[in-house]
Amino acid sequence: MAGSPMSQTGRQTDASTAPPAHVRHRTLSPKRPKLETAGMADLFPYYAGFSFEWACEELASIRTSDSDIVFDPWNGSGTTTAAAQYHGLRSVGIDLNPVVNIIAQLRVHIGEIGEICSRPPDTADVEVALDDPLLAWLTPPTTSRIRSWTQALSEISGPASTLGLVALFRVVRRITRSFEGSNPTWVRRASTMTQLIDVPVHALDQMIVGEQETILQRLGAEGNRHSDVLLATASSTNIPLADSSVDIILTSPPYLTRLDYAVAHARELAVLSIDIANDRTLRRELMGTTLTRPLSGRPIGSYGVEATSLIEQVRSHQSKASAGYYLKQLLQYLDDLTSSLDEISRVATPTASMALVVQDSYYKDIHVKLAEICAEEASTRGWTVKDRAPFEVTRLLTMMNTAAQAYKKGKVSETVVTLERRHDGSGAKVCE
Ligand SMILES: C[S@@+](CC[C@H](N)C(=O)[O-])C[C@H]1O[C@@H](n2cnc3c(N)ncnc32)[C@H](O)[C@@H]1O
């Protein structure tokens, strides 16, 4: 593992946020450093990922046996599953976004790659479908060459194909950088033909081969012991696992900040031929999405004190649309979060442990205490909060939203909440 645990700072120390005396002393922040040199983080700077180093340390402190099964219901770029593999533990990771699942696949199978896919077959240009989503950024000839690659990769399958796909993600992102703005989760599309990016075939092929070589060299840093890793594209609200089947949950729920994880990956999804501009299914299903859908029917009165207080603050906020659109988004998020906690509790063993990395945020001037909400909702589902360790967040994506800057905000923390399954079956609330 690269770096020393003390190389990251950020632990809050002021009295108002200091953890109670009984909690374990923590120094390592879960926040991924700006440049985490171990493995995938600097190759695919997935903005919401937590640090590999932190995940390894956390697993080392939670695990009780070599047969523990680790689970991440919001696995993202697969930091949890890579860390479990580092410890030789079996693991399962699910995420609704197929792009991040491919990254997670690569992280665990990189050691099996013998040689890279060095070029697509020497066939004539692949015909480009008129509705190919890559045409939002690339000229038809450049799109055609990318399609020659995706076709060739689908024929080889396995880890070498996964490596080729991740290389394509990085090349497409690199050549379309001019469409990015200050908000890394939003990417423009070409509005005229002249804006489309054209890269000569030879140069494009060289970039794709070069990316594969770079990734192969760099990913070795994560270390690869053998362990079973199961990765699936699935929802945390409907987990494809049997009851009582996982021992450790190490995860980070999607933020409640209206960041659109699907839009952030629009170009990588386009490489996979998924067009989020025409098909809104993925955007609508992701937690924290800005698109609304019918709720599950869970009564609002079933939430704990923290969630109920937030609902009331948003409902009564003076700003336009707070009591309408924003309230609906919040209720949808809480519905998804609590359905996910129901599912996580179902698949956890009666002695399971859980570590949640949860980021607070602000909705206008309202402090969204998401860590408190998660702790409280988990405690009503049979979990006991063992520890709450807040770390101050200094780089916030929502700070880039100028409209949001109109409201006064306090500090934002990312909190590591550790929980254990309660044994006494009392069901009593334990968070203060
Ligand atoms: C905070 S990120 C997790 C990052 C991860 N810990 C890492 O290191 O890369 C939250 C993830 O939840 C995923 N997600 C959102 N809604 C989901 C759902 N209903 N089911 C499963 N995953 C979902 C997003 O695609 C995103 O990858």
Tab-separated table of N, CA and C and ligand atoms in Angstrom, residues 32 46 48-50 72-79 94-97 100 234-236 252-255 261 285-287, ligand 1:
chain	number	residue	atom	x	y	z
A	32	ARG	N	-10.285	10.900	-0.663
A	32	ARG	CA	-9.208	10.543	-1.575
A	32	ARG	C	-8.311	11.769	-1.744
A	46	TYR	N	-12.298	9.497	-10.274
A	46	TYR	CA	-13.737	9.420	-10.039
A	46	TYR	C	-14.050	10.293	-8.830
A	48	ALA	N	-16.213	10.936	-6.654
A	48	ALA	CA	-16.854	10.620	-5.374
A	48	ALA	C	-16.216	9.440	-4.657
A	49	GLY	N	-15.069	9.018	-5.118
A	49	GLY	CA	-14.480	7.827	-4.516
A	49	GLY	C	-13.809	8.102	-3.188
A	50	PHE	N	-13.749	7.090	-2.315
A	50	PHE	CA	-12.949	7.278	-1.110
A	50	PHE	C	-11.580	6.642	-1.309
A	72	ASP	N	-20.173	-3.885	-0.679
A	72	ASP	CA	-20.396	-2.453	-0.903
A	72	ASP	C	-21.590	-2.290	-1.834
A	73	PRO	N	-22.725	-1.776	-1.308
A	73	PRO	CA	-23.923	-1.609	-2.136
A	73	PRO	C	-23.857	-0.394	-3.063
A	74	TRP	N	-22.861	0.492	-2.851
A	74	TRP	CA	-22.631	1.653	-3.738
A	74	TRP	C	-21.149	1.630	-4.072
A	75	ASN	N	-20.734	0.621	-4.820
A	75	ASN	CA	-19.319	0.280	-4.955
A	75	ASN	C	-18.520	1.270	-5.808
A	76	GLY	N	-19.195	2.072	-6.637
A	76	GLY	CA	-18.503	3.066	-7.459
A	76	GLY	C	-17.331	2.448	-8.201
A	77	SER	N	-16.180	3.113	-8.142
A	77	SER	CA	-15.002	2.642	-8.868
A	77	SER	C	-14.344	1.440	-8.191
A	78	GLY	N	-14.996	0.879	-7.185
A	78	GLY	CA	-14.550	-0.400	-6.636
A	78	GLY	C	-13.421	-0.319	-5.626
A	79	THR	N	-13.379	0.773	-4.855
A	79	THR	CA	-12.316	0.890	-3.848
A	79	THR	C	-12.487	-0.198	-2.786
A	94	ILE	N	-21.858	-3.838	-5.749
A	94	ILE	CA	-22.870	-3.535	-6.772
A	94	ILE	C	-22.925	-2.016	-6.983
A	95	ASP	N	-23.313	-1.634	-8.177
A	95	ASP	CA	-23.530	-0.220	-8.499
A	95	ASP	C	-24.452	-0.193	-9.713
A	96	LEU	N	-25.297	0.831	-9.775
A	96	LEU	CA	-26.232	0.924	-10.902
A	96	LEU	C	-25.558	1.425	-12.174
A	97	ASN	N	-24.398	2.053	-12.015
A	97	ASN	CA	-23.740	2.656	-13.171
A	97	ASN	C	-22.769	1.647	-13.808
A	100	VAL	N	-18.796	2.543	-13.879
A	100	VAL	CA	-17.945	2.354	-12.705
A	100	VAL	C	-17.735	0.863	-12.417
A	234	ALA	N	-26.478	-3.464	-10.307
A	234	ALA	CA	-27.740	-3.698	-9.585
A	234	ALA	C	-27.991	-2.528	-8.648
A	235	SER	N	-29.223	-2.482	-8.119
A	235	SER	CA	-29.587	-1.365	-7.251
A	235	SER	C	-29.507	-1.743	-5.780
A	236	SER	N	-29.083	-0.765	-4.971
A	236	SER	CA	-29.030	-0.959	-3.521
A	236	SER	C	-30.427	-1.118	-2.942
A	252	SER	N	-20.130	4.099	0.872
A	252	SER	CA	-20.395	5.529	0.924
A	252	SER	C	-21.642	5.806	0.091
A	253	PRO	N	-22.739	6.218	0.751
A	253	PRO	CA	-23.961	6.438	-0.028
A	253	PRO	C	-23.826	7.651	-0.945
A	254	PRO	N	-24.589	7.681	-2.041
A	254	PRO	CA	-24.562	8.856	-2.921
A	254	PRO	C	-24.904	10.107	-2.123
A	255	TYR	N	-24.296	11.219	-2.494
A	255	TYR	CA	-24.522	12.467	-1.779
A	255	TYR	C	-25.941	12.981	-2.033
A	261	TYR	N	-24.703	11.651	-11.188
A	261	TYR	CA	-23.621	10.704	-11.462
A	261	TYR	C	-23.660	10.207	-12.915
A	285	GLU	N	-33.081	6.376	-12.153
A	285	GLU	CA	-32.990	5.358	-11.097
A	285	GLU	C	-31.902	5.639	-10.064
A	286	LEU	N	-30.876	6.399	-10.423
A	286	LEU	CA	-29.766	6.632	-9.492
A	286	LEU	C	-30.240	7.422	-8.273
A	287	MET	N	-29.686	7.092	-7.118
A	287	MET	CA	-30.009	7.846	-5.898
A	287	MET	C	-29.416	9.242	-5.980
B	1	LIG	C1	-20.336	8.080	-3.230
B	1	LIG	S1	-20.289	7.035	-4.637
B	1	LIG	C2	-19.371	5.647	-4.050
B	1	LIG	C3	-17.901	5.765	-4.392
B	1	LIG	C4	-17.053	4.570	-4.027
B	1	LIG	N1	-16.914	4.416	-2.602
B	1	LIG	C5	-15.643	4.689	-4.675
B	1	LIG	O1	-14.627	4.710	-3.956
B	1	LIG	O2	-15.559	4.812	-5.898
B	1	LIG	C6	-21.909	6.468	-4.729
B	1	LIG	C7	-22.181	5.473	-5.863
B	1	LIG	O3	-23.552	5.056	-5.730
B	1	LIG	C8	-24.001	4.710	-7.018
B	1	LIG	N2	-25.469	4.619	-6.965
B	1	LIG	C9	-26.391	5.604	-7.001
B	1	LIG	N3	-27.624	5.095	-6.853
B	1	LIG	C10	-27.496	3.751	-6.728
B	1	LIG	C11	-28.397	2.677	-6.514
B	1	LIG	N4	-29.714	2.877	-6.405
B	1	LIG	N5	-27.896	1.435	-6.410
B	1	LIG	C12	-26.559	1.189	-6.505
B	1	LIG	N6	-25.663	2.167	-6.714
B	1	LIG	C13	-26.113	3.438	-6.814
B	1	LIG	C14	-23.421	5.776	-7.920
B	1	LIG	O4	-23.345	5.307	-9.268
B	1	LIG	C15	-22.042	5.988	-7.287
B	1	LIG	O5	-21.089	5.201	-7.954
